[in-house]
Each structure stands twice: as structure tokens, then as C-alpha cells.
Coordinates of C-alpha atoms in Angstrom, one line a residue:
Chain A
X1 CA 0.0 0.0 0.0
X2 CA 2.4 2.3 0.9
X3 CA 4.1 2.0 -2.8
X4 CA 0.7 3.7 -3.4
X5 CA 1.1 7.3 -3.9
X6 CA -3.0 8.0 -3.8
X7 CA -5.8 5.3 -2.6
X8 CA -6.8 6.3 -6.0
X9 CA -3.7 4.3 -7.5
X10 CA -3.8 1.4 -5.0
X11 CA -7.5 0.9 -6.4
X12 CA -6.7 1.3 -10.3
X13 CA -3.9 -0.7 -9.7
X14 CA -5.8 -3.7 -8.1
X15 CA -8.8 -3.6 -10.5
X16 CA -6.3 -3.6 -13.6
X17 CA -5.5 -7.5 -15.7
X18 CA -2.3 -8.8 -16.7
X19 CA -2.9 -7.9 -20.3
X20 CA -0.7 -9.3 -23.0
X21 CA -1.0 -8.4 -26.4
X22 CA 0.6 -6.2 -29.2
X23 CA 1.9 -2.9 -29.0
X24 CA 3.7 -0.5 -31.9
X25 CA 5.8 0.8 -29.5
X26 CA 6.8 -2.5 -27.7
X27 CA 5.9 -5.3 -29.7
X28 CA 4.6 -8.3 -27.7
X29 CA 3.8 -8.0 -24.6
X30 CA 2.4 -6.6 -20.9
X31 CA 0.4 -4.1 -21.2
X32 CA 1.6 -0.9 -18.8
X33 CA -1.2 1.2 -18.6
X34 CA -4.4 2.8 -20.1
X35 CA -3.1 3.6 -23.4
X36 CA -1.9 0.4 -24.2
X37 CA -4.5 -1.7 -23.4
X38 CA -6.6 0.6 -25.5
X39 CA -3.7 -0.2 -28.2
X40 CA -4.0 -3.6 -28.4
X41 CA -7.5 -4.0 -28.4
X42 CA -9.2 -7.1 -28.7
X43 CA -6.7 -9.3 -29.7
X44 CA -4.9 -9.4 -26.1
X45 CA -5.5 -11.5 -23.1
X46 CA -6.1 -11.2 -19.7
X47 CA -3.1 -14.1 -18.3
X48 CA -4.2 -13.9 -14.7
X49 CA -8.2 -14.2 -15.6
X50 CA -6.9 -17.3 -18.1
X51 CA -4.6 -18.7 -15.9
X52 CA -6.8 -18.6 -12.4
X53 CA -10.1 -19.7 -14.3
X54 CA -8.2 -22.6 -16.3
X55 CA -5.9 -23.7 -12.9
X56 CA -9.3 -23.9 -10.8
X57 CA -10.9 -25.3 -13.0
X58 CA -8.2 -28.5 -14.0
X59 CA -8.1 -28.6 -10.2
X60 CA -11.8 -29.1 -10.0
X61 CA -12.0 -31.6 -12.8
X62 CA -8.7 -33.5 -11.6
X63 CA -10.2 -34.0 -8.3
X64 CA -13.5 -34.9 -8.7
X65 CA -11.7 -37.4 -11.4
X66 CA -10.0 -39.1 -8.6
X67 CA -13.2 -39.1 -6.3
X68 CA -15.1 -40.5 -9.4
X69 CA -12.1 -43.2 -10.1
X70 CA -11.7 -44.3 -6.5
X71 CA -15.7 -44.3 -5.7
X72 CA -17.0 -47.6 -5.0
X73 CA -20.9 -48.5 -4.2
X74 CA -20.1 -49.5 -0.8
X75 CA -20.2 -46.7 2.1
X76 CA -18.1 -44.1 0.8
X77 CA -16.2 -41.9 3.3
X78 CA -14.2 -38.5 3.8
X79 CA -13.6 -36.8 0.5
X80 CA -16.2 -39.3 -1.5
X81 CA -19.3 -38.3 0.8
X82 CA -18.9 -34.2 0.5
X83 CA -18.7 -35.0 -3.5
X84 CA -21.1 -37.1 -3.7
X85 CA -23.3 -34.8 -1.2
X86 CA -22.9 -32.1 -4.5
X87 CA -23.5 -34.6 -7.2
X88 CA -26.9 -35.3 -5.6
X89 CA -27.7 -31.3 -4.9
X90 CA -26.9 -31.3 -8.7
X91 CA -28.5 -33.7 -9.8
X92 CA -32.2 -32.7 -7.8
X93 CA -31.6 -29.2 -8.8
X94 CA -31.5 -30.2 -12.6
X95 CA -34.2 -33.1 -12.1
X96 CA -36.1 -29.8 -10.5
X97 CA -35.9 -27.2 -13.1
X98 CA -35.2 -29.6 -16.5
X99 CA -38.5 -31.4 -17.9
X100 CA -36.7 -33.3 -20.3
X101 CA -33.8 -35.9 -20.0
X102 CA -30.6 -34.7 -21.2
X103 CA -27.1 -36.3 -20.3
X104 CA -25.6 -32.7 -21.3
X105 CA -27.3 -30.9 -18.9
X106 CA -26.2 -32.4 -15.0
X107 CA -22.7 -32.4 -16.3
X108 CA -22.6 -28.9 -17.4
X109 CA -24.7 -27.5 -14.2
X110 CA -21.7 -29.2 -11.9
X111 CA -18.6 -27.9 -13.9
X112 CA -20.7 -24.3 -13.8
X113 CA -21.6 -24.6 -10.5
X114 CA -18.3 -25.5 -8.9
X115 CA -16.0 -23.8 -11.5
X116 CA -18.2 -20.1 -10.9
X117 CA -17.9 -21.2 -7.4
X118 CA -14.3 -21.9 -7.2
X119 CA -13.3 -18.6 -9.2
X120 CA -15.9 -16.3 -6.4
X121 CA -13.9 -18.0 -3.8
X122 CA -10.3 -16.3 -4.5
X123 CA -12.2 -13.4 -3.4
X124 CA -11.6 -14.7 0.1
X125 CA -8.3 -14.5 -0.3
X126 CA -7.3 -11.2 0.9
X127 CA -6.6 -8.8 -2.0
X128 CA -2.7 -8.1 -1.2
X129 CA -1.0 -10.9 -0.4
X130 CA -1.1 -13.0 -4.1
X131 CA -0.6 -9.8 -6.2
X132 CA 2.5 -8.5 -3.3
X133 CA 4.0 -11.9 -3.9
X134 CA 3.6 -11.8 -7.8
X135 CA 5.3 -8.4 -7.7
X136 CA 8.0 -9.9 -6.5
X137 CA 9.0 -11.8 -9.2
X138 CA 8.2 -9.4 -11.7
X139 CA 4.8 -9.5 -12.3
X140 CA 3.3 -5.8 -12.7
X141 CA -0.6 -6.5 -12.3
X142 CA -2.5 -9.8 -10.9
X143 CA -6.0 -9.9 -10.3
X144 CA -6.4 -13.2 -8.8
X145 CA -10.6 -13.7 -8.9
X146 CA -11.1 -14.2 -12.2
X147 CA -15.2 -13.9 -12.0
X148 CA -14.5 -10.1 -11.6
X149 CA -13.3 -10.0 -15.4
X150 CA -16.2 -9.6 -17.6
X151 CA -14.8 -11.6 -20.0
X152 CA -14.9 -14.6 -17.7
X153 CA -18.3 -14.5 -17.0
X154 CA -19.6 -13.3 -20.9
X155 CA -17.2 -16.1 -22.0
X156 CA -19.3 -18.3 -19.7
X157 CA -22.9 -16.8 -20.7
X158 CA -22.3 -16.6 -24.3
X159 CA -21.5 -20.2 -23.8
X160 CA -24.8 -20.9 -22.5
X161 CA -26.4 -18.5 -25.2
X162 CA -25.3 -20.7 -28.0
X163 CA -26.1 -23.4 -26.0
X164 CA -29.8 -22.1 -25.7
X165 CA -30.0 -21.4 -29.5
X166 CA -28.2 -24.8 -30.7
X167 CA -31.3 -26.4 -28.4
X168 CA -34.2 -24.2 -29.5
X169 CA -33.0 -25.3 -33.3
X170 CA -32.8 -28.8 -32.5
X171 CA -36.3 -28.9 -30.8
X172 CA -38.3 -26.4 -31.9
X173 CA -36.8 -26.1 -35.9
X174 CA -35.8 -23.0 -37.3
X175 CA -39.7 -22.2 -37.8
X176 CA -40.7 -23.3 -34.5
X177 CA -38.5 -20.8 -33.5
X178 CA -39.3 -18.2 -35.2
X179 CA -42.7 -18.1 -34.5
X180 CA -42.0 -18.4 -30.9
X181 CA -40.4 -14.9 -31.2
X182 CA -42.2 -13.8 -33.7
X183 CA -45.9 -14.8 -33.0
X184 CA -45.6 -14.2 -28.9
X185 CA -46.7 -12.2 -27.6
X186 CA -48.9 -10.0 -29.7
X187 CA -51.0 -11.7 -32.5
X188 CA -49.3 -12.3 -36.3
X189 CA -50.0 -8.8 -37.6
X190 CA -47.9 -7.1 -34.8
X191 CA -44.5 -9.6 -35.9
X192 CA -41.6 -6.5 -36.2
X193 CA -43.2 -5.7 -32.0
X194 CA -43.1 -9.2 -31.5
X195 CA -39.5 -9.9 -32.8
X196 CA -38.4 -6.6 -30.8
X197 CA -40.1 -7.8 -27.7
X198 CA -38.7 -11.5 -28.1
X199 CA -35.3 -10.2 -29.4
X200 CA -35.2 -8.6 -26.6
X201 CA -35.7 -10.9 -24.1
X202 CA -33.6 -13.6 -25.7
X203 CA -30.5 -11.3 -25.9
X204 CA -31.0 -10.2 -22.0
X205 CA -30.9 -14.0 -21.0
X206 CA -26.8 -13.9 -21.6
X207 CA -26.1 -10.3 -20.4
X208 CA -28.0 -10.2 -17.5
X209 CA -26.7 -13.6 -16.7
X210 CA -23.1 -13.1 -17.4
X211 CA -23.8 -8.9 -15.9
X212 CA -25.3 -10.2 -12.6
X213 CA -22.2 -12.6 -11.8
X214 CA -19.7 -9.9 -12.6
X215 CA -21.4 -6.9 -10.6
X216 CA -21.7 -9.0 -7.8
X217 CA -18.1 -10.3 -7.7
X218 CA -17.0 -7.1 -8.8
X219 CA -18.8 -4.7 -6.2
X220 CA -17.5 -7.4 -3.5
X221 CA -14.2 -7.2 -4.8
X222 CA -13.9 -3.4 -4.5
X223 CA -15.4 -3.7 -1.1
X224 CA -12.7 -5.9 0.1
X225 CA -10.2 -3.3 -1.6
X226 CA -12.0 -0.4 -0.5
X227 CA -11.7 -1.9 3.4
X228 CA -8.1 -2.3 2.8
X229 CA -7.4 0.9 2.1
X230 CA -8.1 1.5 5.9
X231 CA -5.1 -0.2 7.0
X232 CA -3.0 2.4 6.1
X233 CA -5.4 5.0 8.2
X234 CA -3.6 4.4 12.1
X235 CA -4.2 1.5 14.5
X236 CA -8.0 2.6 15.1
X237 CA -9.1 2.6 11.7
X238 CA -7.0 -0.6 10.9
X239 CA -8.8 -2.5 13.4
X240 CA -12.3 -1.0 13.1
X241 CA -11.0 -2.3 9.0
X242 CA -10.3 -5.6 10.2
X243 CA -13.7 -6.2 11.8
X244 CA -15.5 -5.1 8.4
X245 CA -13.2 -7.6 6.9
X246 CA -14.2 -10.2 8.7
X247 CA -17.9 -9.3 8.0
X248 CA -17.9 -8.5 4.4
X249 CA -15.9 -12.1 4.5
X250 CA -18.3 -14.1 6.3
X251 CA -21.0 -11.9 4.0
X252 CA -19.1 -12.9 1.1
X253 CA -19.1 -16.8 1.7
X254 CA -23.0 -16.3 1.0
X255 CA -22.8 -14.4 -2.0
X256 CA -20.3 -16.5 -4.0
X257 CA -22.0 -19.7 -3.4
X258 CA -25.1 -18.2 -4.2
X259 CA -24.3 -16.3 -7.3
X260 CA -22.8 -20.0 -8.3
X261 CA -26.0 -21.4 -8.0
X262 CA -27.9 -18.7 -9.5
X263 CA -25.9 -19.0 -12.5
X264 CA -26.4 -22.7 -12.4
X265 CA -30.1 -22.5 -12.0
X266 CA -30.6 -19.8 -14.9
X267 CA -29.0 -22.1 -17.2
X268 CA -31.0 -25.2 -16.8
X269 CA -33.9 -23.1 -16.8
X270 CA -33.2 -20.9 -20.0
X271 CA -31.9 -24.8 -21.4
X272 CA -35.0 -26.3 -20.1
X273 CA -37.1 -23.2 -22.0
X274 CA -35.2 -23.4 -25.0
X275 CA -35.7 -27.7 -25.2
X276 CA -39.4 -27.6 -24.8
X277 CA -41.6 -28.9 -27.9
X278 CA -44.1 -25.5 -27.7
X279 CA -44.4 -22.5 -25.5
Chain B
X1 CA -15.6 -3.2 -19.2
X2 CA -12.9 -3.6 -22.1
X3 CA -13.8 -6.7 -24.0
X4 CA -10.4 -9.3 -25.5
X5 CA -9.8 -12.8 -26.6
X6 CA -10.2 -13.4 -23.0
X7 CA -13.6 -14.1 -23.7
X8 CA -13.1 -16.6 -26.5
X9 CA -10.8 -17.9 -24.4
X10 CA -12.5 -18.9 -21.6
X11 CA -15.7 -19.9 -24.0
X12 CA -13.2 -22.6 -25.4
X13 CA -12.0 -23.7 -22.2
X14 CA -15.2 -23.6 -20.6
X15 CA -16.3 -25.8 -23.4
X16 CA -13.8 -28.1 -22.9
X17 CA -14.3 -28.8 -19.3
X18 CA -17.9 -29.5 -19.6
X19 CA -17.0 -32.2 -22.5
X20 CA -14.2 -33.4 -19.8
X21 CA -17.0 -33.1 -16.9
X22 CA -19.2 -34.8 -19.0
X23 CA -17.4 -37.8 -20.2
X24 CA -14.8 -38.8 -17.5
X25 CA -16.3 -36.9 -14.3
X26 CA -19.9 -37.3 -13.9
X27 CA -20.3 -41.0 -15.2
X28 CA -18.3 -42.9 -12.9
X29 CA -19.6 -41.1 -9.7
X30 CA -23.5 -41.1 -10.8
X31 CA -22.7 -45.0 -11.8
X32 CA -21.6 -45.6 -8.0
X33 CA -24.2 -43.7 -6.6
X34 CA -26.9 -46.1 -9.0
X35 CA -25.2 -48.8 -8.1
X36 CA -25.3 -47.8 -4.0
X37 CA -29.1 -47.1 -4.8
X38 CA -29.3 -50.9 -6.1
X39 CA -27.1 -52.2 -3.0
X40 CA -29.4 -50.5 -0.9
X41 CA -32.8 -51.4 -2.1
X42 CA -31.7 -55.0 -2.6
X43 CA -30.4 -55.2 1.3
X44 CA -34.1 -53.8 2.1
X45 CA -35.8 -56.2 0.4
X46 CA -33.7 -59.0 1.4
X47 CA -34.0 -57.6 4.6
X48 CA -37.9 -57.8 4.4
X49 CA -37.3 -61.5 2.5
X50 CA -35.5 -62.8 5.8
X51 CA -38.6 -61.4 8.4
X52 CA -40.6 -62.8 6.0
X53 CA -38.9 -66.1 5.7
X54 CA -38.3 -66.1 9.7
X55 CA -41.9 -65.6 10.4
X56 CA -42.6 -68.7 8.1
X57 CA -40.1 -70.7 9.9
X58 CA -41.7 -69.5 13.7
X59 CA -45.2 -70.7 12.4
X60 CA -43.5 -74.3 10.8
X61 CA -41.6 -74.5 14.1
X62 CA -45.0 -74.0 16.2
X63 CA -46.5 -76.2 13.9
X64 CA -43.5 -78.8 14.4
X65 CA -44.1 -78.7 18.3
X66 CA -47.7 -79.0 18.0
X67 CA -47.3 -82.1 15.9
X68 CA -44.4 -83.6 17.8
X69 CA -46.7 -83.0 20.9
X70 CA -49.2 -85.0 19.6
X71 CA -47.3 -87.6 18.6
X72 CA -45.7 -87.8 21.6
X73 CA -48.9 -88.2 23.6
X74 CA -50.4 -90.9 21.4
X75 CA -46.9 -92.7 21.8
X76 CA -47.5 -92.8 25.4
X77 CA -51.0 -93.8 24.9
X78 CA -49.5 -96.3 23.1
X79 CA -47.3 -97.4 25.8
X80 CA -49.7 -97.4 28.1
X81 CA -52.3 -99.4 26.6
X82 CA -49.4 -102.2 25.7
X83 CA -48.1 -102.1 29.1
X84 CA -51.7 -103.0 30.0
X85 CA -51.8 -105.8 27.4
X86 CA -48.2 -107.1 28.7
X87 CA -49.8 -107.1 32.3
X88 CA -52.9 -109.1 31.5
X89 CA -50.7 -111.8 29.6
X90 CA -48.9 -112.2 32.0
X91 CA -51.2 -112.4 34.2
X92 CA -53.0 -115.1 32.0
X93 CA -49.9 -117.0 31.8
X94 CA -49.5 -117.1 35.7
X95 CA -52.5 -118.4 35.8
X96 CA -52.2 -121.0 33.1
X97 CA -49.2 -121.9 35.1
X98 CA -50.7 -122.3 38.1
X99 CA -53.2 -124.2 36.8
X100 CA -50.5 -126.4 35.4
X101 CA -48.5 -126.9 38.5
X102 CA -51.9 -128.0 40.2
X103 CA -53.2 -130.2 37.7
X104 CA -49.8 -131.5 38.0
X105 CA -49.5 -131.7 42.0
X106 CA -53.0 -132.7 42.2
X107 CA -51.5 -136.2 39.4
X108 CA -49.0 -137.0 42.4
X109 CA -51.3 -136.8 44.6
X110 CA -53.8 -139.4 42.7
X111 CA -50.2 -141.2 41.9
X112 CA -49.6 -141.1 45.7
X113 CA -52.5 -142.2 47.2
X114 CA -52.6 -145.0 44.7
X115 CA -49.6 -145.9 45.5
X116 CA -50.3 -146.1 49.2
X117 CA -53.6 -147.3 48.4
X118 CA -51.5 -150.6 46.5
X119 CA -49.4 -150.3 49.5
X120 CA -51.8 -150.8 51.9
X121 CA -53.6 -153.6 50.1
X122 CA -50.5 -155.3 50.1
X123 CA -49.9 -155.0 53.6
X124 CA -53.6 -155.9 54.7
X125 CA -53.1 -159.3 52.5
X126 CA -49.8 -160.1 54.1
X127 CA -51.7 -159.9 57.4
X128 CA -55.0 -161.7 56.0
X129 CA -52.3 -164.8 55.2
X130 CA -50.6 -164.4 58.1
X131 CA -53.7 -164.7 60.3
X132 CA -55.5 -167.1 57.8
X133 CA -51.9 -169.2 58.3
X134 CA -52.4 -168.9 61.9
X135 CA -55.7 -170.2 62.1
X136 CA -55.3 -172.3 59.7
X137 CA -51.9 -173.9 61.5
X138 CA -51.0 -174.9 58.5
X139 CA -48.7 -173.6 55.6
X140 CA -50.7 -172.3 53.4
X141 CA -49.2 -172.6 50.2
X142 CA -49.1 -169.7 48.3
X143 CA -48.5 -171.5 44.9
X144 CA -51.6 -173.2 44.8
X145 CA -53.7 -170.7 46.9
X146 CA -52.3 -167.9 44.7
X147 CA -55.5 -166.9 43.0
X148 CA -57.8 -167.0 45.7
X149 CA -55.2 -164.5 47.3
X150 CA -55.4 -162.2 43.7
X151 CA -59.3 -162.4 44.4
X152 CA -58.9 -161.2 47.9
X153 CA -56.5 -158.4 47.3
X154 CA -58.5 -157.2 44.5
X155 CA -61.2 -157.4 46.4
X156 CA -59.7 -154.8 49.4

């Protein structure tokens, strides 16, 4: 913090990705800064958003792998129990919300559900110590939750969105389709308010999805760094910091879970809207 | 917000782990969990298939005593009614014996008292001689007065 020359800085700093891409004036590389970012435009990535999301997630997958290897009918203990414990909340919770049967859909509501889950949770971590360490050897910017990078969580949602559309083709037919957005809600002679309407609503379902994961993780991100920032303000503040820490925390452990399992939820139900025969 | 490959990125990987989820994760965990399900439900209804069964068996085993008890009694009825048959042969055959032994006794007897009776005459003809000698003074000889003397004795 105290590298920081304004709270201002300290804040810019922490909300800022590892950005590689191309520069004229550097070539390859990390971006430094506002102006290069906005140089390289879209072709760049975000290394710590990739790297956290993809780490937590093979670390999800290799584990529950071993779990699934080493799980046996008989009574399972430790490690075996608290999986199986979510493959059974999974499993209800699509049996709940999907009319149809679809071996897609369980699978895909577990990896969302734990992977969204796992990348909230860095939040815990507290908000200095991985990026201090990083700078250390080198590396300039870290954000370390990778669901506070809007291109985590549209990456995710547009997922789902051509998810929803590759299912309302396959069930409904591109004219079974059509009419649902075209014919709905208004009668036939009102199809351009229809198709608005509809449009509309079907291009919310991956924004609000993908919006409402980020803003959540995003605010309680800046919360966390905003409530650091009082450390630096004398013994008083720092403490009176540290027991809003320890709130916001405690706080926090509801909201990532549930923003997991709204994001779960929304999915097998826009899936389970998008697979039915008619509307 | 600024938008980069990020996002096709993590599209692509997100992709990829729910094809991994899907084919090596889930399957072999929902399998164990069908196949505990199965374990279970058979253990209840074998479970319910040995109260069953032992229920059977209590009512055969009742059953069994019931039927051994019966036997048992008419064995001892049994018993008791050839007991009674053994005593009343043998009582018959004690008295056959007895009669036996005193038809038997009651023969020596006859045997006896003819014998003494033969005796007797015997002795009551030696004493007819012997007086008929004396008052006769004479020899009497026996040779030629032999069958007067049969007549006598048979006579006594």
C-alpha cells in the first residue's frame, strides 16, 4: 500500500489485468497502462483471468476425477461423501428445473456450479498478499478472482447462449423458433413488436446472466479493496478495517455460493425453456 | 468493461471442461451412486425376504411342536395301553401256570394215594395170610392158593 502514492492508485492498480498483447511501440507484450490496453485492443488476453479460471478449473475436474475413479458403491467416506453430497444437490436441482432428460445438462450444471464457485472464492483471499507476492517476481498487475473479469463471466454466458440457440434449433426447428419470437406475444399482424419484444428478451438471458455474476463479484471485490485501504489509516481505523473484513468475508461466503447457483439454476432453466416442444 | 480474446478464451476452455465433466467426471460417480441405490434397495428387500422367511419358519416350528406333541402323547397312549396288554398276559400266563403246577400236584397226589392205596392192600393181605396161616396152622401154600389170594386183594 504504501508504494501507493493515492488510494486512488492502490485501487486502479488492483482492478487492472495482466494484459498481453501487441503494441507499436513495444511489440509483444504486458500491457503498462491505459493507453496500451486501449492499443491492443481485442486481440490481447487477460493471463491472470486465463490462468486462475483454467488452474481452478483442472483442479476441480482432476479432483472430482480421482473421487469418481476411487468411488466404489459401498459406504463411501471423507472426500467421497462431500462429492457425492454435491453430485446429488446437482442432480435434484436439474431433475427440478429440466423437464426433459438430457445427459448434457447435469454435467454442465456441476462444472458451472463449482467452476463459478471456485473462481468467487479467490475473493476470500485477501486482496494483497497474491498480487505483493507476484510483484516480487516481476509481475506488474494480478488480479487473482477471475469472476471479476467480464470476460470470464460473458465467455461463460455466451456459452450458455449458443447453447440455448443450438437447443431451441434442435427442438423447436428454425420455424418453430421463429414463430415463438415472432408470434408471442402480440398476435401475427404485430411480428416487427413481437421480434423486438422477443429479441429482446432472448439477448437479456446472456447479459443479465453473465452482468449479474460480474457486478456481484465485482462490487465485493472493490469492497474488500476499498476496506483495505483502511489499513493504512492508524491503529484505530485498521482494526475497526479488520472487523468489516471479517464481516464482508463471512458476508461474502453467502454471495459466491449463491451467485454460483444462480448462474447454475438460470441455465438449466433458460436450457430447459429453450428444449421444450411448444411455449 | 474492455472486451479481448479473453472471452473466446475462456468460451473454449469452458467448453472443454464441460466435454471433460461430461465424459470422465460425472459417469463414474452417478454409476456408483446407481449402483449404491441398487445395494441398498436390494439389502431392504432381502431384509424384508428374511422377516418374511423367519416368520414362516416360527409358524413351521410352532407347527412342528404341536405335531411332535401330539405324537408324543399318542406314543405314550400307546405305551400305556401295551403295558396294560403285557400285564394281563402275563397275568393269564401265571395263571395258566398255576393251573399247570396244580393239575400237576393234584396227578401226584392221585399217583400217591394210589400208590399207598396198593401199599396198603398189600400190607392188609400179608396180614389176611398171616392170620388165615395162623388159624389155619398150616402152611398155606401160596403156589396153589395164589388166586384165591389175587381175588382177595383185589377185592380190598
Amino acid at each position: 500500500m504504501s508504494a501507493y502514492e493515492t488510494s486512488g492508485d492502490y485501487i486502479k492498480h488492483h482492478l487492472t489485468n495482466l494484459t498481453f498483447g501487441h503494441t507499436e511501440q513495444h511489440g509483444w507484450g504486458i500491457a503498462h497502462g491505459a493507453e496500451d490496453l486501449a492499443e491492443m485492443g481485442f486481440w490481447s488476453i487477460n493471463l491472470d483471468s486465463m490462468g486462475f479460471s483454467i488452474g481452478l478449473g483442472v483442479l476441480f475436474l482432476w479432483f472430482f476425477r480421482k473421487i469418481g475413479k476411487a468411488a466404489t458403491a459401498d459406504a463411501p467416506s471423507g472426500w467421497q461423501n462431500f462429492v457425492e453430497m454435491l453430485f446429488e444437490f446437482i442432480d435434484e436441482s436439474v431433475r427440478g428445473s429440466f423437464s426433459g432428460r438430457n445427459s448434457l445438462i447435469a454435467p454442465l450444471s456441476l462444472t458451472i456450479f463449482v467452476w463459478v464457485f471456485l473462481m468467487n472464492f479467490m475473493d476470500l483471499l485477501a486482496v494483497d498478499h497474491i498480487p505483493f507476492l507476484a510483484s516480487l517476481i516481476g509481475i506488474p498487475y494480478l488480479k487473482i478472482v477471475p469472476s471479476t473479469d467480464p470476460n470470464i463471466t460473458f465467455g461463460l454466458s455466451l456459452s450458455v447462449f449458443i447453447l440455448v440457440l443450438y437447443y431451441s434449433f434442435k427442438f423447436k426447428g428454425a420455424g418453430g423458433f421463429f414463430a415463438e419470437l415472432a408470434f408471442h406475444p402480440f398476435p401475427k399482424f404485430m411480428m416487427p413488436i413481437n421480434l423486438l419484444l422477443e429479441g429482446v428478451t432472448l439477448i437479456a438471458k446472456p447479459i443479465s446472466l453473465a452482468l449479474r455474476l460480474f457486478g456481484n463479484m465485482y462490487a465485493g471485490e472493490m469492497i474488500f479493496i476499498l476496506i483495505a485501504l483502511m489499513y493504512s489509516g492508524g491503529w484505530a481505523l485498521g482494526l475497526f478495517g479488520e472487523v468489516l473484513q471479517l464481516g464482508w468475508a463471512i458476508f461474502h461466503i453467502l454471495i459466491i455460493t449463491l451467485q454460483a447457483f444462480i448462474f447454475m439454476t438460470l441455465t438449466i432453466v433458460y436450457l430447459d425453456m429453450a428444449s421444450q416442444e411448444s411455449h | 468493461m474492455n472486451f479481448n480474446a479473453t472471452l473466446i478464451g475462456q468460451s473454449i476452455t469452458f467448453l472443454i471442461f464441460v466435454w471433460f465433466c461430461m465424459k470422465y467426471v460425472w459417469p463414474p460417480l452417478m454409476t456408483a451412486l446407481e449402483q449404491r441405490k441398487a445395494k441398498i434397495a436390494d439389502g431392504l428387500a432381502a431384509a424384508e425376504r428374511g422377516q418374511k422367511d423367519l416368520k414362516l419358519a416360527q409358524s413351521k416350528v410352532s407347527d412342528n411342536l404341536k405335531e411332535s406333541k401330539q405324537q408324543a402323547q399318542e406314543i405314550i397312549t400307546q405305551a400305556q395301553k401295551r403295558a396294560h396288554e403285557i400285564v394281563d398276559e402275563a397275568k393269564e400266563a401265571a395263571r395258566d401256570e398255576a393251573e399247570k403246577i396244580k393239575a400237576s400236584a393234584s396227578s401226584d397226589i392221585e399217583q400217591q394215594i394210589n400208590s399207598a392205596r396198593e401199599h396198603l392192600r398189600k400190607e392188609v393181605s400179608s396180614i389176611a395170610l398171616a392170620g388165615a396161616e395162623q388159624i389155619l396152622k398150616r402152611e398155606v401154600n401160596a403156589e396153589a392158593h395164589g388166586k384165591v389170594l389175587d381175588e382177595l386183594m383185589a377185592q380190598i
